[in-house]
Amino acid sequence: MNKRPTISDVARVARVSLMSVSRAMNNRPGLSDETRQRILDIADQLGYRPSSVARALATRQTSTIGLVMPDIAKPFFSQIARGAEDSAYENGYNVFLINTAEDPEREKAALDSLWQNEIDGAILCSPCLSQEKLEPYFARFPATVLVNRELGVSIANVATINVDDHLGAQKVVRYFVENGRRRIAFITGPATSVSSQRQLIGYRHGLKAANLAFDPSLVEHRPPTTEAGHAALKTLFSRSPEVDAVFCFNDLVAVGVIQACIDTGRDVPTDVAVIGADDIPLASLVRPALSTLQVDKYQIGHQANSLIVRLLKNDSLTRRTVLIQPEFIIRESA
Amino acid sequence: MNKRPTISDVARVARVSLMSVSRAMNNRPGLSDETRQRILDIADQLGYRPSSVARALATRQTSTIGLVMPDIAKPFFSQIARGAEDSAYENGYNVFLINTAEDPEREKAALDSLWQNEIDGAILCSPCLSQEKLEPYFARFPATVLVNRELGVSIANVATINVDDHLGAQKVVRYFVENGRRRIAFITGPATSVSSQRQLIGYRHGLKAANLAFDPSLVEHRPPTTEAGHAALKTLFSRSPEVDAVFCFNDLVAVGVIQACIDTGRDVPTDVAVIGADDIPLASLVRPALSTLQVDKYQIGHQANSLIVRLLKNDSLTRRTVLIQPEFIIRESA
DNA sequence: TTGTACGCGTTATCAT
DNA sequence: ATGATAACGCGTACAA
């Protein structure tokens, strides 16, 4: 394996001190343009790149941000990751990727690992740890952004990005009602999910605004998968065959619902209107194409990283709470 | 921000030398069980975690592998990433994620960054740099795994994982022929893609084995997207309306093809049989469900990282060339 | 404008 | 079994 050239190799060849090389590499003043250029040339010629490790030890900054998410294989998160990585690249940061599989132990291990690696900032997507367990890390990390998670108090170096699920759900119910639907079911995620909770509140508000009674038997808590959506709707139909609209936790669930409708001989959207959430690529590819609450996932990731960068350079960020408005996309399923 | 406790903090409290603490933390011999346990307790109590940065500087090992791919937002790659990260986690490694957007400059920047960060190993997925430009890095990285890319020569610390696109394409053509198809079109990727090249050869071999003439007008080179697949089929139909089977570069393209068939009033699979490749989640969700060449992407990622780990600890890996066999999945589209 | 000495937190080497 | 000292490669403070 090739041995990396070090700063002293450059200094020796250029016949200058280590400091001059350091200054040249970091564009610091205190060098004649002439020697600066000469050093740069030699460094380039030697293929010298300052060791990030040594630099990090000296400066206590790693130029690395940690990206923690339940599962990068899910399109919702992979698109966030793409946005975050792009922003990191633009700002000269590296990104550590860690999956938690929604396992609290693994999430804790992830945070400890990030701390051990002295990352400059952390982006935590849908964390499952309690606020209490999370809090210590806010003090350990120079900056943290929480995605899809609220923070009761205000902490100087912590920002949050959340989707306005509440308003989104309200809009969906209103749309259903305006189109003559009356038995509106809701298949939501686990009761512990913040998104679920917010959606549920919006759903109830929407119902109330339309003078429709809230019927608990029309609500199903399920894991956010296609199979679960399929099964949930079968359950709903057996209990309440007159269901004429279904709002789903996300698009994956909605696809399962559409399939269940077809299986049971119901036409979408004539007999049953279906609306999902997130607008993953699949949504526009399936038939009937899925109406959904579009969320700009790339933008969330990109913004999450920008927030980190800004928290890092500017301690006084006034707007540390971002609320993303989903856009209601009407396609064929409703 | 909290100040991290250092090894000397632990040493001072435990009234031992730095080395004893180091030995205790790393489970190294040369300590009485008694003092070892005492040190461990104190370390735990202080919340001490050895700094990865300082450790890396001293050992020249970062316990980090670099994962470079065109676009984590694409399901094919995100599933590889999940597998790689899981394996890294199991083996105590961190993962640097970098997207290249198929931009050679950005890919080069990625490799330079990994070098600068002194990663222990690199997983390069579908790299677009020439072998010549890639080669220097094989010498700079302790270990490298190439995914979806061949390596003419044999290099001790480099392994490759490739999908047997050639055999896969042959199987598809044979299946088409056995089911009475005679005008078999092929929508492939960019001519520069290795997968495309291998598929094309398999396609021609399959044709020859069935005594069918190769007709260049039945082959379309397109970007690997649904829109491109849709457009490609329209072109094909206008040129050769009698096409009765289409093999597609991947599932995304195949979905576009199916849509184009429906648009032009052709039934799938009665009038036109369609087969894709990769088996992304979408494939089983779309209607008609897509027949495809299933590739275990998670496994590819997991194995890529295992190879890195083994290359790192065991310099003499005899089988450094892995060929993945796709599994032919028959669903509804063919 | 340029250079010297030291510290960052850890491990490796060589003692005791 | 334990400890002192010197790296590892770079940046910072201060000196020349």
XYZ file of C-alpha atoms in Angstrom, chain B residues 74 102 148 165 186-201 203 218-225 228-229 232 247-251 253-254 277-278:
41
model
C -32.469 4.715 -6.296
C -22.514 9.511 -12.231
C -20.913 -4.056 -10.938
C -26.353 -10.314 -16.565
C -34.324 -5.247 -25.968
C -34.276 -1.889 -24.253
C -30.893 -1.552 -22.664
C -28.968 1.130 -20.811
C -26.238 3.457 -21.986
C -23.659 1.744 -24.177
C -21.022 2.581 -21.579
C -22.693 0.589 -18.820
C -21.051 -2.745 -18.112
C -24.397 -4.298 -17.236
C -25.779 -3.201 -20.563
C -22.868 -4.691 -22.415
C -23.172 -8.007 -20.626
C -26.917 -8.125 -21.134
C -26.531 -7.394 -24.818
C -24.140 -10.270 -25.297
C -29.387 -11.373 -25.536
C -35.013 -4.132 -32.078
C -32.402 -2.775 -29.689
C -32.737 0.618 -28.007
C -30.136 2.272 -25.801
C -31.811 4.485 -23.217
C -31.309 5.963 -19.774
C -32.613 3.624 -17.069
C -35.847 5.448 -16.259
C -37.224 6.505 -21.170
C -38.740 3.018 -21.249
C -38.369 3.679 -26.214
C -36.599 -7.423 -22.270
C -35.731 -4.338 -20.258
C -32.531 -3.078 -18.677
C -34.272 -2.804 -15.320
C -37.685 -2.753 -13.669
C -37.800 0.794 -17.668
C -40.133 -2.196 -17.730
C -34.400 -6.823 -14.109
C -33.409 -6.229 -10.442
